[in-house]
Protein backbone atom coordinates (compact mmCIF):
# COMPACT_ATOMS: atom_id res chain seq x y z
CA UNK A 1 0.00 0.00 0.00
CA UNK A 2 1.45 3.35 -1.03
CA UNK A 3 2.05 6.03 1.51
CA UNK A 4 -0.68 8.63 1.67
CA UNK A 5 0.75 12.00 2.37
CA UNK A 6 -1.44 14.79 3.61
CA UNK A 7 -0.40 18.35 3.13
CA UNK A 8 -0.60 20.10 6.50
CA UNK A 9 0.26 23.58 5.33
CA UNK A 10 2.18 25.53 2.74
CA UNK A 11 4.22 28.60 3.40
CA UNK A 12 5.93 30.81 0.91
CA UNK A 13 8.96 32.63 2.25
CA UNK A 14 11.99 34.47 1.03
CA UNK A 15 15.50 33.08 1.39
CA UNK A 16 18.27 35.64 0.95
CA UNK A 17 21.15 34.72 -1.31
CA UNK A 18 24.15 36.73 -2.44
CA UNK A 19 24.02 39.67 -4.84
CA UNK A 20 20.54 40.84 -3.80
CA UNK A 21 18.86 37.80 -5.31
CA UNK A 22 16.03 36.37 -3.28
CA UNK A 23 14.53 32.99 -4.00
CA UNK A 24 10.91 32.17 -3.35
CA UNK A 25 10.36 28.63 -2.09
CA UNK A 26 7.25 26.61 -1.41
CA UNK A 27 7.64 24.58 1.79
CA UNK A 28 5.48 21.56 2.20
CA UNK A 29 5.06 20.12 5.69
CA UNK A 30 3.67 16.61 5.57
CA UNK A 31 2.46 14.34 8.35
CA UNK A 32 5.72 12.44 8.09
CA UNK A 33 7.47 15.68 9.14
CA UNK A 34 9.43 15.77 5.94
CA UNK A 35 10.07 19.08 4.34
CA UNK A 36 10.54 19.57 0.66
CA UNK A 37 11.79 22.74 -0.95
CA UNK A 38 10.94 23.44 -4.53
CA UNK A 39 12.32 26.46 -6.39
CA UNK A 40 9.66 28.74 -7.78
CA UNK A 41 11.34 32.02 -8.82
CA UNK A 42 14.11 34.50 -8.00
CA UNK A 43 13.76 38.16 -7.13
CA UNK A 44 16.50 40.79 -7.59
CA UNK A 45 16.85 44.51 -6.91
CA UNK A 46 19.66 46.58 -8.42
CA UNK A 47 20.51 50.27 -8.25
CA UNK A 48 21.74 52.50 -11.07
CA UNK A 49 23.00 55.98 -10.11
CA UNK A 50 23.91 58.55 -12.76
CA UNK A 51 25.46 61.97 -12.07
CA UNK A 52 25.16 64.69 -14.73
CA UNK A 53 26.70 68.16 -14.58
CA UNK A 54 24.65 71.31 -15.17
CA UNK A 55 25.29 71.01 -18.92
CA UNK A 56 23.84 67.50 -19.09
CA UNK A 57 27.21 65.73 -19.43
CA UNK A 58 27.41 62.34 -17.73
CA UNK A 59 30.03 62.50 -14.96
CA UNK A 60 29.65 59.01 -13.50
CA UNK A 61 27.43 55.95 -13.60
CA UNK A 62 27.40 53.16 -11.00
CA UNK A 63 25.38 49.94 -10.83
CA UNK A 64 25.16 47.68 -7.77
CA UNK A 65 22.81 45.11 -6.17
CA UNK A 66 20.69 46.36 -3.26
CA UNK A 67 20.08 44.71 0.12
CA UNK A 68 16.48 44.12 1.16
CA UNK A 69 16.12 45.06 4.84
CA UNK A 70 13.95 43.05 7.25
CA UNK A 71 11.12 45.57 7.06
CA UNK A 72 11.34 45.29 3.25
CA UNK A 73 10.90 41.52 3.44
CA UNK A 74 7.79 42.06 5.58
CA UNK A 75 6.53 44.66 3.09
CA UNK A 76 6.96 42.21 0.20
CA UNK A 77 5.03 39.56 2.12
CA UNK A 78 2.23 42.06 2.82
CA UNK A 79 2.02 43.06 -0.84
CA UNK A 80 1.78 39.42 -1.90
CA UNK A 81 -0.75 38.19 0.65
CA UNK A 82 -2.62 41.06 2.31
CA UNK A 83 -5.72 41.90 0.25
CA UNK A 84 -5.78 45.42 1.75
CA UNK A 85 -2.15 46.24 0.85
CA UNK A 86 -1.88 49.41 -1.18
CA UNK A 87 1.57 50.81 -0.45
CA UNK A 88 3.71 51.39 -3.51
CA UNK A 89 7.51 51.26 -3.54
CA UNK A 90 7.98 54.52 -5.44
CA UNK A 91 10.04 56.74 -3.12
CA UNK A 92 13.82 57.13 -3.26
CA UNK A 93 16.02 58.74 -0.61
CA UNK A 94 19.75 59.50 -0.52
CA UNK A 95 22.44 59.93 2.11
CA UNK A 96 26.18 60.43 2.36
CA UNK A 97 26.49 58.25 5.47
CA UNK A 98 29.36 55.72 5.41
CA UNK A 99 27.55 52.97 7.34
CA UNK A 100 27.32 49.50 5.84
CA UNK A 101 23.74 48.50 5.11
CA UNK A 102 22.11 46.93 8.16
CA UNK A 103 19.04 44.75 7.57
CA UNK A 104 17.45 46.17 10.74
CA UNK A 105 17.27 49.70 9.25
CA UNK A 106 13.88 51.30 8.76
CA UNK A 107 15.36 54.47 7.19
CA UNK A 108 18.70 55.58 5.77
CA UNK A 109 20.95 57.09 8.44
CA UNK A 110 21.41 60.84 7.93
CA UNK A 111 19.05 60.97 4.95
CA UNK A 112 19.56 64.22 3.03
CA UNK A 113 16.61 66.62 3.18
CA UNK A 114 18.16 69.70 1.51
CA UNK A 115 19.88 70.82 -1.71
CA UNK A 116 17.05 69.37 -3.82
CA UNK A 117 17.85 65.85 -2.57
CA UNK A 118 14.88 65.20 -0.25
CA UNK A 119 13.11 61.88 -0.60
CA UNK A 120 11.09 62.00 -3.78
CA UNK A 121 8.40 59.99 -5.56
CA UNK A 122 9.71 58.21 -8.62
CA UNK A 123 8.25 57.16 -11.92
CA UNK A 124 7.26 53.50 -12.37
CA UNK A 125 8.08 51.85 -15.70
CA UNK A 126 7.23 48.25 -16.62
CA UNK A 127 10.32 46.94 -18.43
CA UNK A 128 8.99 43.54 -19.46
CA UNK A 129 7.57 40.37 -17.97
CA UNK A 130 8.53 40.25 -14.30
CA UNK A 131 10.59 43.44 -14.29
CA UNK A 132 10.13 47.14 -13.57
CA UNK A 133 12.07 50.30 -12.79
CA UNK A 134 11.42 53.18 -10.43
CA UNK A 135 13.36 56.30 -11.43
CA UNK A 136 13.84 59.61 -9.62
CA UNK A 137 15.68 62.60 -11.02
CA UNK A 138 16.94 65.04 -8.38
CA UNK A 139 17.70 68.59 -9.52
CA UNK A 140 20.52 69.63 -7.20
CA UNK A 141 20.19 73.13 -5.69
CA UNK A 142 23.31 73.20 -3.51
CA UNK A 143 26.55 71.40 -2.78
CA UNK A 144 26.19 67.86 -1.46
CA UNK A 145 27.60 64.34 -1.75
CA UNK A 146 25.80 61.00 -1.89
CA UNK A 147 26.84 57.36 -1.67
CA UNK A 148 23.98 55.63 0.19
CA UNK A 149 20.59 55.12 -1.45
CA UNK A 150 17.26 53.60 -0.45
CA UNK A 151 13.79 52.84 -1.76
CA UNK A 152 10.78 53.40 0.48
CA UNK A 153 7.04 52.76 0.42
CA UNK A 154 6.07 56.28 1.54
CA UNK A 155 7.26 59.84 1.07
CA UNK A 156 8.02 60.24 4.78
CA UNK A 157 8.62 58.05 7.79
CA UNK A 158 10.52 54.88 8.50
CA UNK A 159 9.40 52.82 5.51
CA UNK A 160 12.70 51.62 3.98
CA UNK A 161 12.50 48.51 1.76
CA UNK A 162 16.03 48.19 0.40
CA UNK A 163 19.32 50.12 0.54
CA UNK A 164 22.69 50.24 -1.19
CA UNK A 165 25.98 51.63 0.10
CA UNK A 166 28.16 52.45 -2.90
CA UNK A 167 31.15 53.61 -0.85
CA UNK A 168 33.57 56.51 -1.06
CA UNK A 169 35.02 55.37 -4.41
CA UNK A 170 31.56 55.78 -5.97
CA UNK A 171 30.54 58.91 -4.05
CA UNK A 172 28.69 61.51 -6.13
CA UNK A 173 30.00 65.02 -5.38
CA UNK A 174 27.21 67.30 -6.52
CA UNK A 175 27.05 71.03 -7.25
CA UNK A 176 24.11 73.34 -7.76
CA UNK A 177 22.64 72.75 -11.22
CA UNK A 178 23.75 69.09 -11.38
CA UNK A 179 21.28 66.24 -11.82
CA UNK A 180 21.29 62.96 -9.92
CA UNK A 181 19.26 60.21 -11.57
CA UNK A 182 18.58 57.14 -9.41
CA UNK A 183 16.92 54.04 -10.85
CA UNK A 184 15.88 51.01 -8.80
CA UNK A 185 15.48 47.93 -11.01
CA UNK A 186 13.25 45.06 -9.85
CA UNK A 187 13.17 41.69 -11.60
CA UNK A 188 11.98 38.16 -10.97
CA UNK A 189 11.65 35.13 -13.10
CSV table of N, CA and C in Angstrom, one decimal, residues 44-130:
chain,number,residue,atom,x,y,z
A,44,UNK,N,15.3,40.0,-7.7
A,44,UNK,CA,16.5,40.8,-7.6
A,44,UNK,C,16.2,42.3,-7.6
A,45,UNK,N,17.0,43.1,-6.9
A,45,UNK,CA,16.8,44.5,-6.9
A,45,UNK,C,18.2,45.1,-7.1
A,46,UNK,N,18.4,45.9,-8.1
A,46,UNK,CA,19.7,46.6,-8.4
A,46,UNK,C,19.5,48.1,-8.5
A,47,UNK,N,20.6,48.8,-8.3
A,47,UNK,CA,20.5,50.3,-8.3
A,47,UNK,C,21.5,50.9,-9.3
A,48,UNK,N,20.9,51.8,-10.1
A,48,UNK,CA,21.7,52.5,-11.1
A,48,UNK,C,21.7,54.0,-10.7
A,49,UNK,N,22.9,54.6,-10.5
A,49,UNK,CA,23.0,56.0,-10.1
A,49,UNK,C,23.8,56.7,-11.2
A,50,UNK,N,23.2,57.8,-11.7
A,50,UNK,CA,23.9,58.6,-12.8
A,50,UNK,C,24.0,60.0,-12.3
A,51,UNK,N,25.2,60.6,-12.5
A,51,UNK,CA,25.5,62.0,-12.1
A,51,UNK,C,25.8,62.8,-13.3
A,52,UNK,N,25.0,63.8,-13.6
A,52,UNK,CA,25.2,64.7,-14.7
A,52,UNK,C,25.5,66.1,-14.2
A,53,UNK,N,26.4,66.8,-14.9
A,53,UNK,CA,26.7,68.2,-14.6
A,53,UNK,C,25.6,69.1,-15.1
A,54,UNK,N,25.7,70.4,-14.8
A,54,UNK,CA,24.6,71.3,-15.2
A,54,UNK,C,24.5,71.5,-16.7
A,55,UNK,N,25.4,70.9,-17.5
A,55,UNK,CA,25.3,71.0,-18.9
A,55,UNK,C,24.7,69.7,-19.5
A,56,UNK,N,24.4,68.8,-18.6
A,56,UNK,CA,23.8,67.5,-19.1
A,56,UNK,C,24.9,66.4,-19.4
A,57,UNK,N,26.1,66.7,-19.2
A,57,UNK,CA,27.2,65.7,-19.4
A,57,UNK,C,27.3,64.7,-18.3
A,58,UNK,N,27.3,63.4,-18.7
A,58,UNK,CA,27.4,62.3,-17.7
A,58,UNK,C,28.8,62.4,-17.1
A,59,UNK,N,28.8,62.5,-15.7
A,59,UNK,CA,30.0,62.5,-15.0
A,59,UNK,C,30.4,61.1,-14.5
A,60,UNK,N,29.4,60.4,-14.0
A,60,UNK,CA,29.6,59.0,-13.5
A,60,UNK,C,28.4,58.2,-13.5
A,61,UNK,N,28.6,56.9,-13.6
A,61,UNK,CA,27.4,55.9,-13.6
A,61,UNK,C,27.9,54.7,-12.8
A,62,UNK,N,27.1,54.3,-11.8
A,62,UNK,CA,27.4,53.2,-11.0
A,62,UNK,C,26.2,52.3,-10.9
A,63,UNK,N,26.4,51.0,-10.8
A,63,UNK,CA,25.4,49.9,-10.8
A,63,UNK,C,25.8,48.9,-9.8
A,64,UNK,N,24.9,48.6,-8.8
A,64,UNK,CA,25.2,47.7,-7.8
A,64,UNK,C,23.9,47.0,-7.3
A,65,UNK,N,24.0,45.8,-6.8
A,65,UNK,CA,22.8,45.1,-6.2
A,65,UNK,C,22.5,45.8,-4.9
A,66,UNK,N,21.2,45.8,-4.5
A,66,UNK,CA,20.7,46.4,-3.3
A,66,UNK,C,20.5,45.2,-2.2
A,67,UNK,N,20.4,45.6,-1.0
A,67,UNK,CA,20.1,44.7,0.1
A,67,UNK,C,18.7,45.0,0.6
A,68,UNK,N,17.8,44.0,0.6
A,68,UNK,CA,16.5,44.1,1.2
A,68,UNK,C,16.6,44.0,2.7
A,69,UNK,N,16.1,45.0,3.4
A,69,UNK,CA,16.1,45.1,4.8
A,69,UNK,C,14.9,44.2,5.4
A,70,UNK,N,15.0,43.9,6.7
A,70,UNK,CA,13.9,43.0,7.3
A,70,UNK,C,12.5,43.6,7.0
A,71,UNK,N,12.4,44.9,7.3
A,71,UNK,CA,11.1,45.6,7.1
A,71,UNK,C,10.7,45.4,5.6
A,72,UNK,N,11.6,45.5,4.7
A,72,UNK,CA,11.3,45.3,3.2
A,72,UNK,C,10.8,43.9,2.9
A,73,UNK,N,11.4,42.9,3.6
A,73,UNK,CA,10.9,41.5,3.4
A,73,UNK,C,9.5,41.4,3.9
A,74,UNK,N,9.2,42.1,5.1
A,74,UNK,CA,7.8,42.1,5.6
A,74,UNK,C,6.9,42.8,4.6
A,75,UNK,N,7.3,43.9,4.0
A,75,UNK,CA,6.5,44.7,3.1
A,75,UNK,C,6.2,43.8,1.9
A,76,UNK,N,7.2,43.1,1.4
A,76,UNK,CA,7.0,42.2,0.2
A,76,UNK,C,5.9,41.2,0.5
A,77,UNK,N,6.0,40.6,1.7
A,77,UNK,CA,5.0,39.6,2.1
A,77,UNK,C,3.6,40.2,2.2
A,78,UNK,N,3.5,41.4,2.7
A,78,UNK,CA,2.2,42.1,2.8
A,78,UNK,C,1.6,42.3,1.4
A,79,UNK,N,2.5,42.8,0.5
A,79,UNK,CA,2.0,43.1,-0.8
A,79,UNK,C,1.5,41.8,-1.6
A,80,UNK,N,2.2,40.7,-1.3
A,80,UNK,CA,1.8,39.4,-1.9
A,80,UNK,C,0.5,38.8,-1.3
A,81,UNK,N,0.3,39.0,0.0
A,81,UNK,CA,-0.7,38.2,0.7
A,81,UNK,C,-1.8,39.0,1.4
A,82,UNK,N,-1.6,40.3,1.6
A,82,UNK,CA,-2.6,41.1,2.3
A,82,UNK,C,-3.5,41.7,1.3
A,83,UNK,N,-4.8,41.3,1.3
A,83,UNK,CA,-5.7,41.9,0.3
A,83,UNK,C,-5.9,43.4,0.4
A,84,UNK,N,-5.6,44.0,1.5
A,84,UNK,CA,-5.8,45.4,1.8
A,84,UNK,C,-4.5,46.2,1.5
A,85,UNK,N,-3.4,45.6,1.1
A,85,UNK,CA,-2.1,46.2,0.9
A,85,UNK,C,-2.3,47.2,-0.3
A,86,UNK,N,-1.8,48.4,-0.1
A,86,UNK,CA,-1.9,49.4,-1.2
A,86,UNK,C,-0.7,50.4,-1.2
A,87,UNK,N,0.4,50.0,-0.5
A,87,UNK,CA,1.6,50.8,-0.4
A,87,UNK,C,2.5,50.5,-1.6
A,88,UNK,N,2.9,51.5,-2.3
A,88,UNK,CA,3.7,51.4,-3.5
A,88,UNK,C,5.2,51.8,-3.2
A,89,UNK,N,6.1,51.0,-3.7
A,89,UNK,CA,7.5,51.3,-3.5
A,89,UNK,C,8.0,52.2,-4.6
A,90,UNK,N,7.7,53.5,-4.4
A,90,UNK,CA,8.0,54.5,-5.4
A,90,UNK,C,8.9,55.7,-4.9
A,91,UNK,N,9.4,55.6,-3.7
A,91,UNK,CA,10.0,56.7,-3.1
A,91,UNK,C,11.5,56.4,-2.9
A,92,UNK,N,12.4,57.3,-3.4
A,92,UNK,CA,13.8,57.1,-3.3
A,92,UNK,C,14.4,58.2,-2.4
A,93,UNK,N,15.3,57.8,-1.5
A,93,UNK,CA,16.0,58.7,-0.6
A,93,UNK,C,17.5,58.5,-0.8
A,94,UNK,N,18.3,59.6,-0.4
A,94,UNK,CA,19.7,59.5,-0.5
A,94,UNK,C,20.4,60.0,0.8
A,95,UNK,N,21.7,59.6,0.9
A,95,UNK,CA,22.4,59.9,2.1
A,95,UNK,C,23.9,59.9,1.7
A,96,UNK,N,24.7,60.5,2.6
A,96,UNK,CA,26.2,60.4,2.4
A,96,UNK,C,26.8,59.7,3.5
A,97,UNK,N,26.0,59.0,4.3
A,97,UNK,CA,26.5,58.2,5.5
A,97,UNK,C,27.4,57.1,5.0
A,98,UNK,N,28.4,56.8,5.8
A,98,UNK,CA,29.4,55.7,5.4
A,98,UNK,C,29.0,54.4,6.0
A,99,UNK,N,27.9,54.2,6.7
A,99,UNK,CA,27.5,53.0,7.3
A,99,UNK,C,27.3,51.9,6.3
A,100,UNK,N,27.7,50.7,6.7
A,100,UNK,CA,27.3,49.5,5.8
A,100,UNK,C,25.8,49.2,6.0
A,101,UNK,N,25.2,48.8,5.0
A,101,UNK,CA,23.7,48.5,5.1
A,101,UNK,C,23.5,47.5,6.2
A,102,UNK,N,22.5,47.8,7.1
A,102,UNK,CA,22.1,46.9,8.2
A,102,UNK,C,20.7,46.5,7.9
A,103,UNK,N,20.4,45.2,7.9
A,103,UNK,CA,19.0,44.8,7.6
A,103,UNK,C,18.0,45.2,8.6
A,104,UNK,N,18.4,45.7,9.7
A,104,UNK,CA,17.5,46.2,10.7
A,104,UNK,C,17.0,47.6,10.5
A,105,UNK,N,17.6,48.3,9.5
A,105,UNK,CA,17.3,49.7,9.3
A,105,UNK,C,15.8,49.8,8.9
A,106,UNK,N,15.2,50.9,9.2
A,106,UNK,CA,13.9,51.3,8.8
A,106,UNK,C,13.9,52.6,8.0
A,107,UNK,N,15.1,53.3,8.0
A,107,UNK,CA,15.4,54.5,7.2
A,107,UNK,C,16.9,54.6,7.0
A,108,UNK,N,17.3,55.3,6.0
A,108,UNK,CA,18.7,55.6,5.8
A,108,UNK,C,19.2,56.5,6.9
A,109,UNK,N,20.4,56.2,7.4
A,109,UNK,CA,20.9,57.1,8.4
A,109,UNK,C,21.3,58.4,7.8
A,110,UNK,N,21.0,59.5,8.4
A,110,UNK,CA,21.4,60.8,7.9
A,110,UNK,C,20.9,61.1,6.5
A,111,UNK,N,19.6,60.7,6.3
A,111,UNK,CA,19.0,61.0,4.9
A,111,UNK,C,19.1,62.5,4.6
A,112,UNK,N,19.5,62.8,3.4
A,112,UNK,CA,19.6,64.2,3.0
A,112,UNK,C,18.2,64.8,2.8
A,113,UNK,N,17.9,66.0,3.3
A,113,UNK,CA,16.6,66.6,3.2
A,113,UNK,C,16.8,68.0,2.6
A,114,UNK,N,17.9,68.4,2.0
A,114,UNK,CA,18.2,69.7,1.5
A,114,UNK,C,18.8,69.6,0.1
A,115,UNK,N,19.2,70.7,-0.4
A,115,UNK,CA,19.9,70.8,-1.7
A,115,UNK,C,19.2,70.1,-2.9
A,116,UNK,N,17.8,70.0,-2.8
A,116,UNK,CA,17.0,69.4,-3.8
A,116,UNK,C,17.1,67.9,-3.8
A,117,UNK,N,17.6,67.3,-2.7
A,117,UNK,CA,17.8,65.9,-2.6
A,117,UNK,C,16.9,65.2,-1.6
A,118,UNK,N,15.8,65.8,-1.2
A,118,UNK,CA,14.9,65.2,-0.2
A,118,UNK,C,14.2,64.0,-0.9
A,119,UNK,N,13.8,63.1,-0.1
A,119,UNK,CA,13.1,61.9,-0.6
A,119,UNK,C,12.0,62.3,-1.6
A,120,UNK,N,11.9,61.6,-2.7
A,120,UNK,CA,11.1,62.0,-3.8
A,120,UNK,C,10.4,60.8,-4.4
A,121,UNK,N,9.2,61.0,-4.9
A,121,UNK,CA,8.4,60.0,-5.6
A,121,UNK,C,9.0,59.8,-7.0
A,122,UNK,N,9.2,58.5,-7.3
A,122,UNK,CA,9.7,58.2,-8.6
A,122,UNK,C,8.6,57.8,-9.6
A,123,UNK,N,9.1,57.6,-10.8
A,123,UNK,CA,8.2,57.2,-11.9
A,123,UNK,C,8.4,55.7,-12.1
A,124,UNK,N,7.3,54.9,-12.1
A,124,UNK,CA,7.3,53.5,-12.4
A,124,UNK,C,7.2,53.2,-13.9
A,125,UNK,N,8.1,52.3,-14.3
A,125,UNK,CA,8.1,51.8,-15.7
A,125,UNK,C,8.1,50.3,-15.7
A,126,UNK,N,7.2,49.7,-16.4
A,126,UNK,CA,7.2,48.3,-16.6
A,126,UNK,C,8.2,48.0,-17.7
A,127,UNK,N,9.2,47.2,-17.5
A,127,UNK,CA,10.3,46.9,-18.4
A,127,UNK,C,10.3,45.5,-19.0
A,128,UNK,N,9.2,44.9,-18.9
A,128,UNK,CA,9.0,43.5,-19.5
A,128,UNK,C,8.4,42.6,-18.4
A,129,UNK,N,8.2,41.4,-18.8
A,129,UNK,CA,7.6,40.4,-18.0
A,129,UNK,C,8.4,40.2,-16.7
A,130,UNK,N,7.8,40.5,-15.6
A,130,UNK,CA,8.5,40.3,-14.3
A,130,UNK,C,9.6,41.3,-14.0
